[in-house]
Amino acid sequence: MSSRFFEQLNILFQCRKYGVPFFQCPQLLFLLMGAVIIITTILSYYIGSRYIEDPLLVTLIVLLLSMFLLIVSFFVTRSFEKLAEVARIKSEFVSIVSHQLRSPLSNLRWATELLVSGKLGEIKKEQSKYFNILKQNTKRMTKILKDLLIVSGIESKNFLSKKEEIFLPGLIKKIISKVKKRKMTSNVEINFQFTEDLPKIYTDASQIELVIENLISNAVQYREEGKKGKVDIKVEKKRKKIYFEIKDNGIGIESQEQKYIFQKFFRTKKARKYQSLGTGLGLYISKEIIEKLNGKIGFKSQKNKGSIFWFRLPIK
Ligand code: ADP
């Protein structure tokens, strides 16, 4: 009982419970509104007693003003609390659904692969068409589920980054050779440049790997069909930070769509036409990771010309 009482008083604990940024936390707003009411009450009393002679009238005005502010702050805090609660339930829902889907989907994958392999008997031409549809869609669902699990991990209250010292160019080379094995990179030239004096950075290697792999995959896949792709990656040290940049000559992003690019599930019209497999979660995940590691991420893009995505991270 007493521990619950202290939990209620612990603002940081309450804010973490909702999983929203500190400045959007209803409890913080409640405190701020309280401070505003106290200051307004004192100020209105001083100003009132200067210009109004009747002390009773001053008290009445101060009381009415404070009551009005109290009612307004009650409704504002309640709406913020509801919004924060909806955000928390939404994240919890994504987390539960994605965890529950894991094992049925892996059974489905296993069964599909067995059917497609022909080990259960010869596959007729007509059957093979449908088996391939099954395989493609299972692959798609697996990708969506993988991204949803990452999102739920990042949004969870227990998200912890395991930091270590890493040499970014080494990690990037590893990711490039992984991406180069994919079929979609066959018509793409990937160049990588970095300055020799780069320091190691203290960060979470597996999270950064997710970000870089996503940015390289995007740069490689979002290009006009048949056009030779060119992707230039560079890493350098800029003002005590490590700066990563990836430039492509792909389809680019229309200016009206640019403001939505880091939103969950957002995909541009053109991208949906060229790549049906995407989830629209990669950039949201990348932004969350980079910001959690105290960095910044951004981009510049021009329709039909290409895009530049970048991020910077603190060295320590
Ligand atoms: P996904 O690639 O799975 O759709 P992302 O979150 O990685 O999800 O990207 C979101 C959207 O941003 C993509 O669907 C695409 O419309 C756009 N986008 C991302 N990177 C690029 C790029 N290099 N060139 C053009 N469009 C891009």
PDB file of N, CA, C and O and ligand atoms in Angstrom, residues 143 214 218-219 221-222 248 251-253 261 266-268 271 278-284 307 309, ligand 1:
ATOM      1  N   LYS A 143       9.224 -10.680 -42.495  1.00  0.00           N
ATOM      2  CA  LYS A 143       9.896  -9.369 -42.459  1.00  0.00           C
ATOM      3  C   LYS A 143       9.095  -8.392 -41.584  1.00  0.00           C
ATOM      4  O   LYS A 143       9.655  -7.680 -40.746  1.00  0.00           O
ATOM      5  N   ASN A 214      19.658  -1.020 -42.804  1.00  0.00           N
ATOM      6  CA  ASN A 214      18.404  -0.501 -43.354  1.00  0.00           C
ATOM      7  C   ASN A 214      18.671   0.629 -44.360  1.00  0.00           C
ATOM      8  O   ASN A 214      18.091   0.652 -45.452  1.00  0.00           O
ATOM      9  N   ASN A 218      17.806   0.382 -48.331  1.00  0.00           N
ATOM     10  CA  ASN A 218      16.927   1.364 -48.975  1.00  0.00           C
ATOM     11  C   ASN A 218      17.614   2.004 -50.179  1.00  0.00           C
ATOM     12  O   ASN A 218      17.019   2.152 -51.246  1.00  0.00           O
ATOM     13  N   ALA A 219      18.881   2.399 -49.983  1.00  0.00           N
ATOM     14  CA  ALA A 219      19.611   3.072 -51.070  1.00  0.00           C
ATOM     15  C   ALA A 219      19.743   2.150 -52.281  1.00  0.00           C
ATOM     16  O   ALA A 219      19.697   2.597 -53.431  1.00  0.00           O
ATOM     17  N   GLN A 221      17.667  -0.534 -53.007  1.00  0.00           N
ATOM     18  CA  GLN A 221      16.429  -1.021 -53.634  1.00  0.00           C
ATOM     19  C   GLN A 221      15.518   0.053 -54.242  1.00  0.00           C
ATOM     20  O   GLN A 221      14.791  -0.244 -55.182  1.00  0.00           O
ATOM     21  N   TYR A 222      15.598   1.302 -53.740  1.00  0.00           N
ATOM     22  CA  TYR A 222      14.668   2.295 -54.279  1.00  0.00           C
ATOM     23  C   TYR A 222      15.269   3.024 -55.473  1.00  0.00           C
ATOM     24  O   TYR A 222      15.727   4.157 -55.371  1.00  0.00           O
ATOM     25  N   ASP A 248      22.427   8.025 -52.831  1.00  0.00           N
ATOM     26  CA  ASP A 248      22.069   7.116 -53.935  1.00  0.00           C
ATOM     27  C   ASP A 248      21.526   7.906 -55.119  1.00  0.00           C
ATOM     28  O   ASP A 248      21.232   9.094 -54.992  1.00  0.00           O
ATOM     29  N   ILE A 251      15.113   6.637 -56.826  1.00  0.00           N
ATOM     30  CA  ILE A 251      13.844   7.291 -57.198  1.00  0.00           C
ATOM     31  C   ILE A 251      13.584   8.588 -56.432  1.00  0.00           C
ATOM     32  O   ILE A 251      12.737   9.382 -56.815  1.00  0.00           O
ATOM     33  N   GLY A 252      14.291   8.801 -55.330  1.00  0.00           N
ATOM     34  CA  GLY A 252      14.103  10.025 -54.539  1.00  0.00           C
ATOM     35  C   GLY A 252      12.748  10.059 -53.839  1.00  0.00           C
ATOM     36  O   GLY A 252      11.941   9.125 -53.960  1.00  0.00           O
ATOM     37  N   ILE A 253      12.529  11.158 -53.108  1.00  0.00           N
ATOM     38  CA  ILE A 253      11.279  11.270 -52.351  1.00  0.00           C
ATOM     39  C   ILE A 253      10.642  12.625 -52.673  1.00  0.00           C
ATOM     40  O   ILE A 253      11.298  13.661 -52.580  1.00  0.00           O
ATOM     41  N   ILE A 261       8.461  10.894 -43.603  1.00  0.00           N
ATOM     42  CA  ILE A 261       9.359   9.781 -43.895  1.00  0.00           C
ATOM     43  C   ILE A 261       9.781   8.959 -42.655  1.00  0.00           C
ATOM     44  O   ILE A 261       9.997   7.762 -42.758  1.00  0.00           O
ATOM     45  N   PHE A 266       5.021   4.476 -42.769  1.00  0.00           N
ATOM     46  CA  PHE A 266       4.885   5.324 -43.953  1.00  0.00           C
ATOM     47  C   PHE A 266       5.756   4.822 -45.109  1.00  0.00           C
ATOM     48  O   PHE A 266       6.930   4.516 -44.936  1.00  0.00           O
ATOM     49  N   ARG A 267       5.151   4.738 -46.307  1.00  0.00           N
ATOM     50  CA  ARG A 267       5.897   4.387 -47.519  1.00  0.00           C
ATOM     51  C   ARG A 267       5.435   5.332 -48.624  1.00  0.00           C
ATOM     52  O   ARG A 267       4.243   5.637 -48.726  1.00  0.00           O
ATOM     53  N   THR A 268       6.361   5.806 -49.455  1.00  0.00           N
ATOM     54  CA  THR A 268       5.938   6.723 -50.508  1.00  0.00           C
ATOM     55  C   THR A 268       5.185   5.935 -51.598  1.00  0.00           C
ATOM     56  O   THR A 268       5.350   4.720 -51.710  1.00  0.00           O
ATOM     57  N   ALA A 271       7.577   4.188 -53.929  1.00  0.00           N
ATOM     58  CA  ALA A 271       8.251   3.029 -53.341  1.00  0.00           C
ATOM     59  C   ALA A 271       7.335   1.817 -53.326  1.00  0.00           C
ATOM     60  O   ALA A 271       7.766   0.694 -53.579  1.00  0.00           O
ATOM     61  N   GLY A 278       8.380  -3.887 -48.618  1.00  0.00           N
ATOM     62  CA  GLY A 278       8.719  -3.036 -47.460  1.00  0.00           C
ATOM     63  C   GLY A 278       7.637  -2.955 -46.396  1.00  0.00           C
ATOM     64  O   GLY A 278       6.468  -3.287 -46.644  1.00  0.00           O
ATOM     65  N   THR A 279       8.031  -2.513 -45.201  1.00  0.00           N
ATOM     66  CA  THR A 279       7.058  -2.397 -44.108  1.00  0.00           C
ATOM     67  C   THR A 279       6.840  -0.946 -43.682  1.00  0.00           C
ATOM     68  O   THR A 279       5.889  -0.639 -42.978  1.00  0.00           O
ATOM     69  N   GLY A 280       7.753  -0.069 -44.060  1.00  0.00           N
ATOM     70  CA  GLY A 280       7.659   1.328 -43.622  1.00  0.00           C
ATOM     71  C   GLY A 280       8.066   1.485 -42.163  1.00  0.00           C
ATOM     72  O   GLY A 280       7.741   2.485 -41.518  1.00  0.00           O
ATOM     73  N   LEU A 281       8.794   0.507 -41.645  1.00  0.00           N
ATOM     74  CA  LEU A 281       9.204   0.598 -40.238  1.00  0.00           C
ATOM     75  C   LEU A 281      10.697   0.889 -40.071  1.00  0.00           C
ATOM     76  O   LEU A 281      11.138   1.360 -39.028  1.00  0.00           O
ATOM     77  N   GLY A 282      11.470   0.602 -41.128  1.00  0.00           N
ATOM     78  CA  GLY A 282      12.932   0.711 -41.021  1.00  0.00           C
ATOM     79  C   GLY A 282      13.423   2.087 -40.595  1.00  0.00           C
ATOM     80  O   GLY A 282      14.274   2.207 -39.700  1.00  0.00           O
ATOM     81  N   LEU A 283      12.882   3.137 -41.208  1.00  0.00           N
ATOM     82  CA  LEU A 283      13.366   4.481 -40.878  1.00  0.00           C
ATOM     83  C   LEU A 283      12.876   4.926 -39.500  1.00  0.00           C
ATOM     84  O   LEU A 283      13.569   5.650 -38.787  1.00  0.00           O
ATOM     85  N   TYR A 284      11.667   4.492 -39.136  1.00  0.00           N
ATOM     86  CA  TYR A 284      11.165   4.802 -37.783  1.00  0.00           C
ATOM     87  C   TYR A 284      12.107   4.158 -36.758  1.00  0.00           C
ATOM     88  O   TYR A 284      12.550   4.817 -35.804  1.00  0.00           O
ATOM     89  N   SER A 307      18.732  10.353 -53.157  1.00  0.00           N
ATOM     90  CA  SER A 307      18.603  10.794 -51.762  1.00  0.00           C
ATOM     91  C   SER A 307      19.937  10.700 -51.038  1.00  0.00           C
ATOM     92  O   SER A 307      20.817   9.921 -51.419  1.00  0.00           O
ATOM     93  N   PHE A 309      20.915  10.117 -47.056  1.00  0.00           N
ATOM     94  CA  PHE A 309      20.535   9.915 -45.659  1.00  0.00           C
ATOM     95  C   PHE A 309      21.794  10.011 -44.815  1.00  0.00           C
ATOM     96  O   PHE A 309      22.858   9.564 -45.236  1.00  0.00           O
TER      97      PHE A 309
HETATM   98  P1  ADP B   1      10.578   0.189 -46.060  1.00  0.00           P
HETATM   99  O1  ADP B   1      11.812   0.331 -46.854  1.00  0.00           O
HETATM  100  O2  ADP B   1      10.425  -1.158 -45.441  1.00  0.00           O
HETATM  101  O3  ADP B   1       9.350   0.617 -46.795  1.00  0.00           O
HETATM  102  P2  ADP B   1      11.633   2.324 -44.425  1.00  0.00           P
HETATM  103  O4  ADP B   1      11.088   2.853 -43.157  1.00  0.00           O
HETATM  104  O5  ADP B   1      13.033   1.878 -44.449  1.00  0.00           O
HETATM  105  O6  ADP B   1      10.635   1.160 -44.816  1.00  0.00           O
HETATM  106  O7  ADP B   1      11.421   3.453 -45.509  1.00  0.00           O
HETATM  107  C1  ADP B   1      10.199   4.161 -45.512  1.00  0.00           C
HETATM  108  C2  ADP B   1       9.948   4.729 -46.880  1.00  0.00           C
HETATM  109  O8  ADP B   1      10.874   5.794 -47.129  1.00  0.00           O
HETATM  110  C3  ADP B   1      10.171   3.746 -48.019  1.00  0.00           C
HETATM  111  O9  ADP B   1       9.052   2.936 -48.221  1.00  0.00           O
HETATM  112  C4  ADP B   1      10.422   4.693 -49.173  1.00  0.00           C
HETATM  113  O10 ADP B   1       9.190   5.201 -49.625  1.00  0.00           O
HETATM  114  C5  ADP B   1      11.177   5.842 -48.530  1.00  0.00           C
HETATM  115  N1  ADP B   1      12.644   5.709 -48.677  1.00  0.00           N
HETATM  116  C6  ADP B   1      13.512   5.315 -47.734  1.00  0.00           C
HETATM  117  N2  ADP B   1      14.770   5.343 -48.208  1.00  0.00           N
HETATM  118  C7  ADP B   1      14.686   5.768 -49.479  1.00  0.00           C
HETATM  119  C8  ADP B   1      15.646   6.026 -50.513  1.00  0.00           C
HETATM  120  N3  ADP B   1      16.963   5.843 -50.316  1.00  0.00           N
HETATM  121  N4  ADP B   1      15.187   6.487 -51.688  1.00  0.00           N
HETATM  122  C9  ADP B   1      13.878   6.693 -51.912  1.00  0.00           C
HETATM  123  N5  ADP B   1      12.915   6.476 -50.991  1.00  0.00           N
HETATM  124  C10 ADP B   1      13.318   6.017 -49.784  1.00  0.00           C
END
